[in-house]
Amino acid sequence: MELKFTLNGEKRQIDVEPRKLLIDVLRDDFGLTSVHSGCDTAMCGACTVLVDGKPVKSCNLLAMQVQDSEVQTLEGLSNEHRMKILKKSFLKNHGLQCGFCTSGMLISSFYLLKKGRESDDDEIREAIEGNICRCTGYVSIVKSIREADDILNKTSLEELEMKGEGR
Amino acid sequence: MSTFEDKVNGRGLFIDDVRLPDMQYVAFFRSEYARARVKHVKADFTSRDLQGIAAAAGEGSESDVRTPFREPILAGDVVSYVGQPIAAVVGRTKYEAEDKLSEVEVDYEPLEPLVDPEGAINSEPILPDAESNIIAENYLGKDFNVDASVVVEERLYIPRILTNPIETRGLVAHYDGNNLTVWISTQSVYSIKEAFSRSLSLDPDKIRVIQVDTGGAFGLKGGFYPEYAVVALISMRTGKPMKWIESRSEHIVASRPGRGAIGKIKLYADTRGKVLGLKGDIIVDAGAYDTGMGSFAASYIAYQLSGPYAIDRQYIHAVSVATNKAPLGPYRGAGRPEAAYFMERMMDQLAKRLAIDPIDVRLRNLSSSSFVSPTGLKIDPARPFFERALREMEYERYRGMKPGVSFFVLVPAASGGEGCKITVRDGLVHVWLGGSTHGQRHDLLVSKIVSSELGVDRGSIVYELSDSGELSKGIGAWGSRTAIVGGNAVIQACRKLKDEIVKEKGGYSPSMLTDLNKSVEVFADFRGSLNSFGANLATVQINELSQVDVLDVVCYYDVGRAINESVVREQIEGGTIQGIGQVLSEKLAYGKDGQVLTSSISDAGVLRSTDFRGRITVKIAEFPSDLPHGAKGVGESPTIGVPPAIVSAIENVSGVKILNTPIDPLSLTRRENE
Ligand code: FES
Ligand code: FES
């Protein structure tokens, strides 16, 4: 079947088997290997991507379900200012050990910071509840997200707008 | 390897990211029964086509695996656990391979499975050639009679727990007609290489094992599995590169869980709480085949059962029993957490019986001099450390919260040493280590040591993932050993390199080094044992629904010398959550028919970010070892010390005696309603 969608800002068109999962189309057909598979029951969040701006588990969707939608993977968010700050903070605060959960964690936290938050740790913890990390115990991840948010809050809206990334 | 920058940019190279031209995909047909005769199989590859035994590898595999208990790479006439591989199929895509599974035909004749390890001890053997279900049996220490005022006896139990790294097992194998090359997610390319050589009867010189980015392991990925041998054999048959990636469902039924131990322990004590003698039975649920860990675990638990305490009389019966479950493997701590849990629980029960403060009971049993236990465990003077631990953990401050406290000793698997290779090429210093990182920041360990030994800046040091084609000899990363023996190997390699340069050039400077193209390889032997003492304190709150909230976990661990404090801290945080998980929820559940009842990673009880919102306080104690860098190891400390401290706190707050994990909230309710 023919799937038309926007992937990381580009219009794409591809012939896919109707049963094929979105995760497999992203990884196999487009080589987007930031998207990881950690379970087969939509429970670990390693495969999280944005569909029309919202975090979605790409192992839990048939590719055909994103017909006409916009899909963004970690690769496609690399120019976003917020994502850059988040990545820096994950590196600085060791928000990753093995790094397998990291893309999914970054996507979920990017979504949280983009929609804005009250800046308490509980909200951060809830935002990444769907992403399991077996290595870090979450402490350094929560810290990474909190610190990125603090930095972003200090960066004035004007600066963001100058960079062309204001809301 | 890919760097941490690569990983945050989604550019890691994990095993499922490895693609070779013309690569095909292997899928396994697995037993639906815990025990059955297999009357007929029709598939691409069955035990008739691919024969062999999966060799034991990794932690605990030192012990010889006896013939009747060795696992065939594909089941023959019998299947012995749900999930056991019976046949393999190959497809050009993952989807095609999975489709082919539906064409596999297997006729079974179901047999009555043995699921309960205690019951299995005296039952008919589950394996045709075995005389009994006892895989290994040992008596440690010496039998004794003692005149004791009190005897406390309990049966304690930790169920099987899955390792559950977020990246499952996987490999790509390619046989080119002459040499076998394997890319794999692993803790050791050396254990894997040796096991391939033994399982496939291949000359080790024709095997190269290359580690790719490894997404967590926790004991799982030091071992060798039937699937690995099958994938390689299919590549040898077809000449094509073959890939297998384990699904989470396969991980749940067919990977090797850890723990699964019963302790029936008896403490003989005087009225002041001095333990005069320790007797017990350690029964390990080894699963259907012995993978090394199965036979090793029971004796290993028995050996270190008395932990840091000086108990003069000990007599422990250790038995590993075969049951119709997946074979046992190591899970973070591998025997150490079981021993500490049993002992610490017993110390609390003794204190309660005597109505003495549990801290006093513990202190009374610690010695200020070195001690060798009747089982052979060597203990450094322990009492001063734990007296200090109570101060450092601010025990008095938490007292009103009815905290639980645990004392333990981590004996790292340092023996055997480790290998290291350094190659200087084009101004960069490349370093290979025998143990393979699966998240522990070996890169930082290496760059810190190399920069201080050789004076080169960290930017020119490249930590490389393991590759048996580069460094020829190594052991592996498990048992909290890498900082100790890996660190030492890096130091020895640096010194050898420096010495050689001095010999050749009459002097040394960092720029002389980076101008060269040069390589050294060492294997730094290490014999003997080390003690890393540790203590934990935990406080909990139990709400109206009998749910336990863990509030505070305080860790005071001797790391020898911290090579990188934040890395130590993060290892402790990660392990602490696993320890909390063991107490609150983690369990691999089986039905009476041997079916696996656990259906997903959530169901297995792995904690999420919202399950623990308490505080972890890490205090690092530094009592350096005799090694040049003083390291002692810490990776497993939290999975050893945290569970008993939390269970103790729950017991103190609820007033309900707790012997098994994970705790059953209903049991806490029952008490309240009484
Ligand atoms: S792989 Fe999608 S949630 Fe686990
Ligand atoms: S860093 Fe390993 S799973 Fe999160």
Tab-separated table of N, CA, C and O and ligand atoms in Angstrom, chain A residues 95-102 105 132-136 141, chain B residues 165-167 215-216 218 438-439, ligand 2:
chain	number	residue	atom	x	y	z
A	95	GLY	N	22.962	11.475	31.892
A	95	GLY	CA	21.587	11.003	31.775
A	95	GLY	C	21.483	9.718	30.968
A	95	GLY	O	20.382	9.311	30.584
A	96	LEU	N	22.614	9.126	30.653
A	96	LEU	CA	22.603	7.835	29.963
A	96	LEU	C	23.770	7.015	30.454
A	96	LEU	O	24.811	7.549	30.830
A	97	GLN	N	23.559	5.721	30.491
A	97	GLN	CA	24.677	4.805	30.736
A	97	GLN	C	24.877	3.968	29.479
A	97	GLN	O	25.784	4.221	28.712
A	98	CYS	N	23.993	3.006	29.236
A	98	CYS	CA	24.175	2.212	28.008
A	98	CYS	C	23.687	2.970	26.782
A	98	CYS	O	24.100	2.690	25.673
A	99	GLY	N	22.771	3.912	26.976
A	99	GLY	CA	22.308	4.735	25.873
A	99	GLY	C	21.193	4.134	25.039
A	99	GLY	O	20.779	4.726	24.039
A	100	PHE	N	20.686	2.981	25.429
A	100	PHE	CA	19.679	2.354	24.577
A	100	PHE	C	18.308	3.012	24.732
A	100	PHE	O	17.540	3.101	23.784
A	101	CYS	N	18.014	3.507	25.929
A	101	CYS	CA	16.713	4.155	26.146
A	101	CYS	C	16.745	5.624	25.743
A	101	CYS	O	15.723	6.301	25.772
A	102	THR	N	17.934	6.132	25.415
A	102	THR	CA	18.157	7.573	25.364
A	102	THR	C	17.320	8.305	24.312
A	102	THR	O	16.751	9.366	24.608
A	105	MET	N	13.876	8.667	25.599
A	105	MET	CA	13.869	9.594	26.731
A	105	MET	C	13.939	11.036	26.243
A	105	MET	O	13.250	11.920	26.749
A	132	ILE	N	11.218	3.169	29.932
A	132	ILE	CA	11.953	2.443	30.973
A	132	ILE	C	13.459	2.587	30.748
A	132	ILE	O	13.940	2.451	29.625
A	133	CYS	N	14.155	2.888	31.826
A	133	CYS	CA	15.615	2.854	31.801
A	133	CYS	C	16.041	1.858	32.864
A	133	CYS	O	15.652	1.978	34.019
A	134	ARG	N	16.817	0.875	32.475
A	134	ARG	CA	17.243	-0.144	33.430
A	134	ARG	C	18.590	0.223	34.052
A	134	ARG	O	19.012	-0.408	35.003
A	135	CYS	N	19.274	1.220	33.486
A	135	CYS	CA	20.647	1.486	33.939
A	135	CYS	C	20.760	2.577	34.989
A	135	CYS	O	21.475	2.430	35.957
A	136	THR	N	20.112	3.704	34.750
A	136	THR	CA	20.451	4.900	35.535
A	136	THR	C	19.679	5.040	36.835
A	136	THR	O	20.061	5.832	37.688
A	141	ILE	N	18.678	11.167	34.885
A	141	ILE	CA	17.827	11.587	33.763
A	141	ILE	C	16.937	12.751	34.200
A	141	ILE	O	16.842	13.775	33.510
B	165	PRO	N	17.735	-6.066	30.461
B	165	PRO	CA	18.311	-4.854	29.876
B	165	PRO	C	17.347	-4.358	28.792
B	165	PRO	O	16.597	-5.159	28.234
B	166	ILE	N	17.359	-3.065	28.488
B	166	ILE	CA	16.377	-2.567	27.516
B	166	ILE	C	16.728	-3.048	26.108
B	166	ILE	O	15.854	-3.251	25.280
B	167	GLU	N	17.997	-3.254	25.854
B	167	GLU	CA	18.355	-3.955	24.614
B	167	GLU	C	18.461	-5.437	24.952
B	167	GLU	O	19.205	-5.816	25.872
B	215	GLY	N	23.524	-2.460	24.939
B	215	GLY	CA	22.483	-1.703	25.633
B	215	GLY	C	22.074	-2.291	26.964
B	215	GLY	O	20.929	-2.663	27.170
B	216	GLY	N	23.035	-2.384	27.888
B	216	GLY	CA	22.767	-2.965	29.203
B	216	GLY	C	22.949	-4.468	29.159
B	216	GLY	O	22.885	-5.083	28.085
B	218	PHE	N	23.705	-6.613	32.754
B	218	PHE	CA	23.383	-7.035	34.130
B	218	PHE	C	23.598	-8.518	34.377
B	218	PHE	O	22.893	-9.137	35.168
B	438	HIS	N	28.985	-2.175	29.193
B	438	HIS	CA	27.587	-2.211	28.756
B	438	HIS	C	26.831	-1.097	29.443
B	438	HIS	O	25.673	-1.214	29.783
B	439	GLY	N	27.559	-0.010	29.692
B	439	GLY	CA	26.939	1.163	30.289
B	439	GLY	C	27.744	1.774	31.429
B	439	GLY	O	27.396	2.822	31.937
C	2	FES	S1	20.803	4.064	29.843
C	2	FES	FE1	20.592	1.924	29.615
C	2	FES	S2	18.471	1.702	29.547
C	2	FES	FE2	18.700	3.759	30.003
